[in-house]
Coordinates of N, CA and C in Angstrom, one line a residue:
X145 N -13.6 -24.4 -117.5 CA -13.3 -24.8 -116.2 C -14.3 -25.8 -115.6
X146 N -15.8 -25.5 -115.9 CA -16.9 -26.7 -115.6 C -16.7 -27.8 -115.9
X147 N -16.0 -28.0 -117.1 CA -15.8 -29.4 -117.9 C -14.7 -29.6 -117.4
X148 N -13.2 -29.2 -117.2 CA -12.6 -29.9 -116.6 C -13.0 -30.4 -115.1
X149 N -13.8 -29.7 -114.2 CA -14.3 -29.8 -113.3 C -14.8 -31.1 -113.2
X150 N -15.9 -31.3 -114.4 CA -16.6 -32.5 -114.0 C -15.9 -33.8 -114.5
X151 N -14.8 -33.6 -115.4 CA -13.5 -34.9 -115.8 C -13.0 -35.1 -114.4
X152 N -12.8 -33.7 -113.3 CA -11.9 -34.8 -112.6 C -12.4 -34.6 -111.1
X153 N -13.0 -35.9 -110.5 CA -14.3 -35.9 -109.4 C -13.4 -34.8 -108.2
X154 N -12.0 -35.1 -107.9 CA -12.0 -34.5 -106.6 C -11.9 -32.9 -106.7
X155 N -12.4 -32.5 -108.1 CA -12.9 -30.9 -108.2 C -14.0 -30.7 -108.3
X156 N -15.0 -31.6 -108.7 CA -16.2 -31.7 -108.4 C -16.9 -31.5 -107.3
X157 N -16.2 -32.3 -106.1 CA -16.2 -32.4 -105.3 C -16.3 -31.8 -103.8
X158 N -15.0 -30.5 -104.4 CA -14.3 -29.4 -103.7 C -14.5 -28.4 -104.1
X159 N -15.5 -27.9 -103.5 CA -15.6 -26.0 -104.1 C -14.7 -25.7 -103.6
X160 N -13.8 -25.6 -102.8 CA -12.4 -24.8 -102.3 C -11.7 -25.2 -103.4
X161 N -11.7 -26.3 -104.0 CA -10.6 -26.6 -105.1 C -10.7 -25.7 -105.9
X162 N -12.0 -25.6 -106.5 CA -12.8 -24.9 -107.7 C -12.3 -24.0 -107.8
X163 N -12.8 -23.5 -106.4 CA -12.4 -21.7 -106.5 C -11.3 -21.5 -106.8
X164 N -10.7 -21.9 -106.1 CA -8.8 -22.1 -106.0 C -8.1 -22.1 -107.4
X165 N -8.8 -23.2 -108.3 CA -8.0 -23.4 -109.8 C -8.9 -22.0 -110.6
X166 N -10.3 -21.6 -110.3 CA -10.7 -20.5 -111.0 C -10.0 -19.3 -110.2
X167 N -9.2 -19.0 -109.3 CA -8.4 -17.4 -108.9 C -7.2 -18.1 -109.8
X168 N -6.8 -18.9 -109.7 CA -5.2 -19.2 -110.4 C -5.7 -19.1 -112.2
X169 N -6.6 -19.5 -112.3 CA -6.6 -19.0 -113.6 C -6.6 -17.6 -114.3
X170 N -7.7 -17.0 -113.6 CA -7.8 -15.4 -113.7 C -6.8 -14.6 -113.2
X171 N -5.8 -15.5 -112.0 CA -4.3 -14.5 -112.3 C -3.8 -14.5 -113.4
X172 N -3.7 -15.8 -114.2 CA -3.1 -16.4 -115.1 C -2.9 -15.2 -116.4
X173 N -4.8 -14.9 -116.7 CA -4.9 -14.4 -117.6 C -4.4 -12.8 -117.4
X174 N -4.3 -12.7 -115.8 CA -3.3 -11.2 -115.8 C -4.3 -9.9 -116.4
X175 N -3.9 -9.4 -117.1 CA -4.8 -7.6 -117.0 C -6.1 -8.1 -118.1
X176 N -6.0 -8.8 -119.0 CA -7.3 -9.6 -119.9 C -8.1 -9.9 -119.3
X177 N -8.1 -10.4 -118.2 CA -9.1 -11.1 -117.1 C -10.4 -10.2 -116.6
X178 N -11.5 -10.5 -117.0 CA -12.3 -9.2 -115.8 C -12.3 -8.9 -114.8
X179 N -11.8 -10.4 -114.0 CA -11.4 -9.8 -112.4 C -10.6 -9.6 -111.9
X180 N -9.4 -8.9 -112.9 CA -8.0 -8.3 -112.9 C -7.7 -7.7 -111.7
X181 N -8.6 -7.0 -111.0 CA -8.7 -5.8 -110.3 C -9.0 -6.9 -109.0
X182 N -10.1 -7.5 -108.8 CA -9.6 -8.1 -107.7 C -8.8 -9.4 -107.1
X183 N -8.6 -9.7 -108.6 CA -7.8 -10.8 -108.1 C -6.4 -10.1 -107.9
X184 N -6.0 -9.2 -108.4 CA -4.8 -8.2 -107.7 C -4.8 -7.6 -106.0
X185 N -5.9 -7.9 -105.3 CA -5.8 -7.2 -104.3 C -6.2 -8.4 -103.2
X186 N -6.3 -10.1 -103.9 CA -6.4 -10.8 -103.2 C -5.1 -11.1 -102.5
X187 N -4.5 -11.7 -101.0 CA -3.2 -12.0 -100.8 C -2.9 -13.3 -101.4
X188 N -1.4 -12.8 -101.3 CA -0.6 -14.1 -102.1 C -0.4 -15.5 -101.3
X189 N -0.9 -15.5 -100.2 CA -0.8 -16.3 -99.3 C -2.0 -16.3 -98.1
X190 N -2.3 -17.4 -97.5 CA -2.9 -17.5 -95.9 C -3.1 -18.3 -95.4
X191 N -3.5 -18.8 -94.1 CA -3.4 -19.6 -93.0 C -4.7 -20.3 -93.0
X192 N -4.9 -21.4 -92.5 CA -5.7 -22.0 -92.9 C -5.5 -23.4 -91.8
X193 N -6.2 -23.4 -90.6 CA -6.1 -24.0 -89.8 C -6.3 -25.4 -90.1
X194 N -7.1 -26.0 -91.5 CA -6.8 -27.4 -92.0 C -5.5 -27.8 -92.4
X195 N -4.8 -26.8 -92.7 CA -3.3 -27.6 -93.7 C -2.4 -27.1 -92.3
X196 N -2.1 -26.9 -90.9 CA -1.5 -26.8 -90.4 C -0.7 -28.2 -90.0
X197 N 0.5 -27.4 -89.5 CA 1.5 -28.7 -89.4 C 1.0 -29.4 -87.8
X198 N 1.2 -30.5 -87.6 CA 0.5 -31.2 -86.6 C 0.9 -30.4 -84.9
X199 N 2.0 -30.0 -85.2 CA 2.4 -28.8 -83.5 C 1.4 -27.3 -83.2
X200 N 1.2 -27.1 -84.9 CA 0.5 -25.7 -84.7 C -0.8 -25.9 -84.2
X201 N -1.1 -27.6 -85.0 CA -2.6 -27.7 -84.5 C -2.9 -28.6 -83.0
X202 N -2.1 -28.7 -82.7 CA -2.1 -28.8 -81.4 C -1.8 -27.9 -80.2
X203 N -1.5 -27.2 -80.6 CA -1.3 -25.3 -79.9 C -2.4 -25.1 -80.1
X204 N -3.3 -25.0 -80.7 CA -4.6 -24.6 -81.2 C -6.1 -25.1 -80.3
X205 N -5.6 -26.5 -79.6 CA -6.2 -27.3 -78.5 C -7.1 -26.9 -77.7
X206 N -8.6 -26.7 -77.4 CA -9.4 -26.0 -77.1 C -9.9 -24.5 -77.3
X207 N -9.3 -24.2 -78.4 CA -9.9 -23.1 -79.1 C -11.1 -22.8 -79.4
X208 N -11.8 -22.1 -79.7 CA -12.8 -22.4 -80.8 C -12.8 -22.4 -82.5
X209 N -11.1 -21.6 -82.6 CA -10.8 -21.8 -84.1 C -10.8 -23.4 -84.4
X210 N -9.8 -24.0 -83.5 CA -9.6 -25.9 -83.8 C -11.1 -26.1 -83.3
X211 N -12.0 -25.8 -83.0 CA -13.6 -26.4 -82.7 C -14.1 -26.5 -84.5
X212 N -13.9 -25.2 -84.7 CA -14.5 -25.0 -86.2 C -13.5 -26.3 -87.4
X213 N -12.7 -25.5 -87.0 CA -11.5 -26.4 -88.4 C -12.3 -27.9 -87.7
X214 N -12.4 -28.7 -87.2 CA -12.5 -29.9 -86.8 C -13.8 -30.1 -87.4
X215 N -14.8 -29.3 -87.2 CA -16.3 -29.4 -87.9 C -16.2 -29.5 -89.6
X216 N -15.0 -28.8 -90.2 CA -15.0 -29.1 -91.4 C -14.1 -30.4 -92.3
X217 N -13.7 -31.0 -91.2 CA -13.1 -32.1 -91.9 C -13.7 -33.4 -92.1

């Protein structure tokens, strides 16, 4: 996974990516995997105030959640 990592910059780049292609892989490998166990009890889904659609994030408009999401882009 390092090596492909370092072939392609914007995973280099992106530890969210990283992580992201290493849980998809260790699902991948299913009950062989060592982290079988928790990658089973991770959810199959979540929210994530960066990839919101442009209405939710503007519902969001003096929050301190949209304060934070905004600090990380």
């Amino acid at each position: 996974l390092l090596e492909f990592a370092k072939q392609h910059a914007a995973l280099s780049q992106s530890p969210t990516c990283l992580l992201a292609l290493a849980v998809l892989l260790e699902r991948a490998r299913g009950p062989a995997s060592p982290f079988a166990a928790y990658v089973a009890v991770l959810p199959r889904e979540y929210g994530n105030p960066l990839w919101f659609a442009a209405r939710d994030w503007a519902a969001l408009a003096g929050s301190p959640v949209r304060r934070r999401a905004a600090q990380m882009l």
